[in-house]
Amino acid sequence: MNNEPVTVIGLGLMGKALATAFLTSGHPTTVWNRTPAKAQDLAAQGATVAPTIGDAIRASSLIVVCLTDSAAVRDTIGPNQAELAGRTLVNLTSGTSDEARETATWATNYLDGAIMAIPEVIGRPEAFLLFSGSSDAFANHEDTLGRLGNAVFFGEDPGLASLYDVALLGVMWGTLNAFLHGAALLSAAKVDASAFAPFANQWLSSVTEFISAYADQIDRGAYPAEDAALETHLATMKYLVRESAAAGIDTDWPARIQALTERAIDAGRSPASYASLIEVFRGQA
Ligand code: NAP
């Protein structure tokens, strides 16, 4: 059994969940937090609480850090850079791709990571974690990192995990905003959100098929309207804007969708598929 020692730095909501998953799967786990009281529960579960951050780093060859932001990582780990020699730093703090690349300039054997899960899911197979950076570091610690959830590696560019992270979060916010707007629209007709939700979920499973088909068109750079032309989408979008206005709910969300589509149509993409909107998002329409 792999029982590689691990150090977890940062014991906020997520850091605690990470340390608990390592402990539960049998890894000797050392922890450190700026506010020491947050380590008490973990000590009761068998974690070793390091008195200083230097002790925490020296305790393991795999160091996992999860703080509020990149500035906190730089301020906390940066002064202890020398202690990292020969060790792997895995940074699960959210940040931008440029921040990840900057950290990689001073942290050797660096893996940047993003967590696509909430704390209570950590350690379960439905959690997935994205990594990029040193491929040797990932190969050496993949097993241990897999204790946290399904670990995916995107290659040597340390910025890629962060880019995937924000792109995926954008999918989440876009989808949730669309659901909330739809629920507001139906609530004006006294339909409960819980009555709408099953239909929204069923429709989303069709939308996932559109995503796969459109990804193929985007990669080919060809947008044949095999399902519906952009002009057909635009005509129907106008109903969403009109219904929203009639119901007295916010029209900003559907009006923005309509405006994006009109820009693509103005650029001559009227007979193309919905995937051709990618050129608007790329700033090329
Ligand atoms: P949190 O509960 O607010 O914990 C923040 C942690 O950062 C605490 O351990 C805090 O220490 C530490 N910290 C902040 N500034 C510091 C500094 N200057 N020096 C030293 N330590 C510092 O946040 P969280 O929910 O655990 O999130 C941590 C990271 O995980 C964030 O980047 C977040 O985006 C990411 N994430 C979170 C979730 C989630 O569902 N929670 C999901 C995915 C990704 P103190 O205890 O001393 O304040």
XYZ file of C-alpha atoms and ligand atoms in Angstrom:
333
model
C 0.000 0.000 0.000
C 1.230 3.514 -0.843
C 1.685 5.341 2.452
C 3.795 8.245 1.261
C 3.993 10.991 3.903
C 2.192 14.197 2.903
C 2.218 17.729 4.281
C -0.868 19.922 3.950
C -0.396 23.676 4.363
C -3.594 25.667 4.847
C -6.459 24.222 6.859
C -9.415 26.258 5.687
C -12.563 24.445 4.550
C -10.790 22.839 1.603
C -7.384 22.251 3.219
C -9.043 20.374 6.086
C -10.899 18.152 3.638
C -7.636 17.418 1.777
C -5.800 16.517 4.989
C -8.707 14.338 6.137
C -8.694 12.419 2.837
C -4.957 11.723 3.153
C -5.335 10.628 6.783
C -8.326 8.419 6.005
C -6.413 6.644 3.263
C -3.494 5.900 5.582
C -0.934 8.569 4.665
C 1.167 9.942 7.540
C -0.010 13.561 7.343
C 1.674 16.670 8.704
C -0.331 19.882 8.789
C 0.319 23.573 9.307
C -2.040 26.536 9.405
C -1.498 30.234 10.109
C -4.201 30.015 12.777
C -3.059 26.934 14.725
C -6.445 26.212 16.368
C -7.779 24.941 13.025
C -5.393 21.961 13.265
C -6.959 20.568 16.451
C -9.568 18.289 14.808
C -6.944 16.865 12.474
C -4.539 16.219 15.362
C -7.312 14.204 17.012
C -7.563 12.166 13.787
C -3.834 11.397 13.859
C -2.231 14.286 11.960
C 1.121 15.658 13.124
C 0.847 19.395 13.716
C 4.083 21.144 12.684
C 5.092 24.062 14.937
C 6.506 26.082 12.018
C 5.983 26.076 8.298
C 9.651 25.065 7.842
C 9.036 21.953 9.971
C 5.921 21.226 7.930
C 7.852 21.344 4.643
C 10.740 19.226 5.963
C 8.330 16.512 7.178
C 7.393 15.187 3.700
C 8.614 15.047 0.131
C 5.098 15.910 -1.081
C 3.790 19.322 0.023
C 0.182 20.252 -0.763
C -0.760 23.887 -0.258
C -4.306 25.281 -0.306
C -4.645 28.929 0.739
C -6.958 31.787 -0.189
C -4.980 33.059 -3.178
C -1.601 33.134 -4.915
C -0.373 36.114 -2.884
C -0.869 34.079 0.309
C 1.098 31.188 -1.243
C 3.967 33.496 -2.216
C 4.028 35.139 1.233
C 3.865 31.801 3.060
C 5.943 29.396 0.977
C 8.235 31.916 -0.773
C 10.432 32.668 2.279
C 10.862 28.880 2.755
C 11.832 28.257 -0.862
C 15.188 26.668 0.084
C 13.365 23.962 2.076
C 11.525 22.885 -1.105
C 14.692 21.556 -2.770
C 14.192 17.877 -3.651
C 10.509 18.068 -2.735
C 7.336 18.434 -4.811
C 5.038 21.393 -4.253
C 1.420 20.871 -5.303
C -0.538 24.110 -5.221
C -4.304 23.596 -5.033
C -4.997 27.292 -4.446
C -7.233 28.903 -7.088
C -5.547 31.491 -9.308
C -4.837 32.595 -12.853
C -2.671 30.739 -15.354
C -0.041 33.504 -15.193
C 0.123 33.211 -11.413
C 0.683 29.455 -11.789
C 3.483 30.046 -14.311
C 5.052 32.620 -11.989
C 5.018 30.199 -9.040
C 6.645 27.572 -11.284
C 9.634 29.901 -11.767
C 10.647 29.632 -8.096
C 9.150 26.302 -6.964
C 11.002 23.286 -8.352
C 9.076 20.049 -9.109
C 5.977 22.206 -9.247
C 2.452 20.981 -9.947
C -0.340 23.472 -10.159
C -3.790 22.113 -9.446
C -7.458 23.024 -9.449
C -10.163 21.327 -7.470
C -13.474 20.715 -9.232
C -15.333 19.719 -6.075
C -16.629 21.026 -2.777
C -14.931 19.948 0.469
C -17.450 17.234 1.373
C -16.819 15.417 -1.932
C -13.011 15.308 -1.524
C -11.791 11.699 -1.351
C -14.733 10.391 -3.366
C -14.521 9.321 -7.030
C -16.904 12.089 -8.172
C -14.347 14.726 -7.086
C -12.036 15.621 -9.917
C -8.790 17.497 -9.702
C -6.871 19.064 -12.567
C -3.072 19.205 -12.624
C -0.398 20.676 -14.885
C 3.321 21.343 -14.525
C 6.103 18.854 -13.869
C 5.197 15.524 -15.485
C 7.787 13.755 -13.303
C 6.141 15.155 -10.185
C 2.724 13.991 -11.382
C 4.012 10.507 -12.248
C 5.747 10.191 -8.872
C 2.729 11.300 -6.821
C -0.270 10.389 -8.982
C -1.265 7.590 -6.639
C -1.235 9.806 -3.573
C -3.002 12.692 -5.320
C -5.606 10.180 -6.486
C -6.658 9.811 -2.822
C -8.337 13.199 -3.199
C -10.450 12.218 -6.208
C -10.010 11.577 -9.910
C -6.666 13.215 -10.826
C -6.217 14.456 -14.422
C -2.903 15.763 -15.844
C -2.798 18.292 -18.718
C 0.936 18.463 -19.405
C 3.971 20.607 -18.688
C 2.439 24.105 -19.014
C 1.750 24.940 -15.336
C -0.981 27.399 -16.386
C -3.262 24.860 -18.049
C -4.959 23.513 -14.911
C -5.999 27.068 -13.949
C -7.252 27.788 -17.468
C -9.372 24.622 -17.493
C -10.596 25.570 -14.014
C -11.971 28.994 -15.007
C -13.319 27.649 -18.315
C -15.218 24.924 -16.448
C -16.453 27.362 -13.820
C -17.687 29.563 -16.676
C -19.711 26.587 -17.958
C -21.132 26.181 -14.457
C -22.078 29.862 -13.995
C -23.509 30.134 -17.513
C -25.643 27.035 -16.964
C -26.781 28.098 -13.495
C -27.655 31.619 -14.679
C -29.723 30.155 -17.510
C -31.529 27.888 -15.036
C -32.162 30.759 -12.606
C -33.452 32.991 -15.382
C -35.779 30.218 -16.581
C -36.988 29.600 -13.027
C -37.717 33.331 -12.618
C -39.663 33.317 -15.884
C -41.776 30.331 -14.835
C -42.288 31.643 -11.310
C -44.119 34.600 -12.884
C -46.670 31.940 -13.995
C -46.605 30.426 -10.477
C -44.558 27.372 -11.516
C -42.204 26.167 -8.768
C -38.478 25.837 -9.493
C -38.680 22.196 -8.375
C -41.255 21.543 -11.119
C -38.965 23.157 -13.703
C -35.746 21.448 -12.515
C -36.383 17.920 -13.939
C -37.064 19.387 -17.396
C -33.984 21.612 -17.173
C -31.896 18.562 -16.257
C -33.336 16.447 -19.063
C -32.684 19.249 -21.560
C -29.107 19.614 -20.300
C -28.386 16.015 -21.277
C -29.309 16.966 -24.882
C -27.162 20.079 -24.593
C -24.136 17.931 -23.689
C -24.587 16.200 -27.057
C -24.608 19.600 -28.798
C -21.335 20.439 -27.021
C -19.625 17.335 -28.407
C -20.890 17.957 -31.948
C -19.979 21.657 -31.861
C -16.508 20.940 -30.440
C -15.852 18.899 -33.558
C -17.047 21.777 -35.804
C -14.907 24.302 -33.869
C -11.806 22.145 -34.247
C -12.489 21.746 -37.990
C -13.231 25.482 -38.375
C -16.401 24.596 -40.337
C -19.905 25.330 -39.057
C -22.513 23.597 -41.226
C -26.026 24.074 -39.791
C -26.860 20.381 -39.500
C -29.428 21.030 -36.746
C -30.544 24.682 -36.890
C -29.166 27.827 -38.518
C -28.114 30.818 -36.436
C -30.988 32.881 -37.902
C -33.455 30.249 -36.593
C -31.873 30.518 -33.126
C -32.136 34.326 -33.278
C -35.845 34.256 -34.080
C -36.530 32.045 -31.042
C -34.231 34.059 -28.769
C -36.396 37.094 -29.375
C -39.307 35.213 -27.760
C -37.193 34.696 -24.638
C -36.485 38.436 -24.461
C -40.172 39.282 -25.065
C -41.447 36.764 -22.518
C -38.968 38.103 -19.937
C -40.095 41.685 -20.529
C -43.768 40.652 -20.377
C -43.193 38.832 -17.085
C -41.402 41.860 -15.662
C -38.200 39.899 -14.986
C -34.634 40.807 -15.843
C -34.039 40.959 -19.616
C -30.290 41.529 -19.453
C -29.332 37.841 -19.691
C -31.399 36.926 -22.803
C -30.662 40.314 -24.405
C -26.929 39.593 -24.127
C -27.368 36.203 -25.766
C -29.344 37.871 -28.546
C -26.699 40.593 -28.972
C -23.913 37.995 -29.351
C -25.930 36.156 -31.987
C -26.687 39.373 -33.872
C -22.968 40.161 -34.012
C -22.317 36.774 -35.635
C -25.170 37.320 -38.099
C -23.889 40.815 -38.924
C -20.573 39.151 -39.743
C -22.365 36.986 -42.325
C -22.888 33.822 -40.289
C -26.672 33.714 -40.557
C -26.836 30.277 -42.276
C -24.116 28.766 -40.058
C -24.598 26.609 -36.949
C -24.666 27.902 -33.382
C -21.027 26.799 -33.047
C -20.020 29.703 -35.307
C -20.532 32.031 -32.300
C -17.066 30.870 -31.257
C -15.725 33.535 -33.632
C -17.565 36.231 -31.624
C -16.044 34.895 -28.406
C -12.626 34.849 -30.076
C -13.156 38.506 -30.973
C -12.995 37.683 -34.690
C -16.594 38.219 -35.838
P -10.890 29.268 3.519
O -11.760 28.344 4.292
O -11.199 30.721 3.585
O -9.373 29.014 3.980
C -8.343 29.896 3.578
C -7.036 29.359 4.094
O -5.987 30.226 3.638
C -6.941 29.323 5.631
O -6.161 28.209 5.992
C -6.208 30.639 5.919
O -5.503 30.620 7.148
C -5.209 30.628 4.770
N -4.615 31.942 4.492
C -5.198 33.007 3.889
N -4.326 34.020 3.774
C -3.169 33.592 4.319
C -1.872 34.187 4.477
N -1.628 35.427 4.044
N -0.911 33.441 5.057
C -1.149 32.195 5.504
N -2.349 31.558 5.387
C -3.343 32.259 4.780
O -10.917 28.894 1.963
P -11.119 27.457 1.296
O -12.560 27.257 0.989
O -10.372 26.428 2.077
O -10.413 27.706 -0.121
C -8.995 27.613 -0.257
C -8.651 27.568 -1.744
O -9.315 26.432 -2.329
C -9.138 28.814 -2.510
O -8.183 29.197 -3.469
C -10.419 28.319 -3.181
O -10.738 29.032 -4.370
C -10.051 26.860 -3.467
N -11.240 26.022 -3.665
C -12.192 25.974 -2.671
C -13.341 25.218 -2.881
C -14.417 25.150 -1.835
O -15.506 24.609 -2.142
N -14.183 25.604 -0.609
C -13.497 24.512 -4.099
C -12.493 24.563 -5.054
C -11.369 25.342 -4.839
P -6.229 31.073 8.504
O -7.020 29.886 8.970
O -5.114 31.434 9.406
O -7.117 32.248 8.153
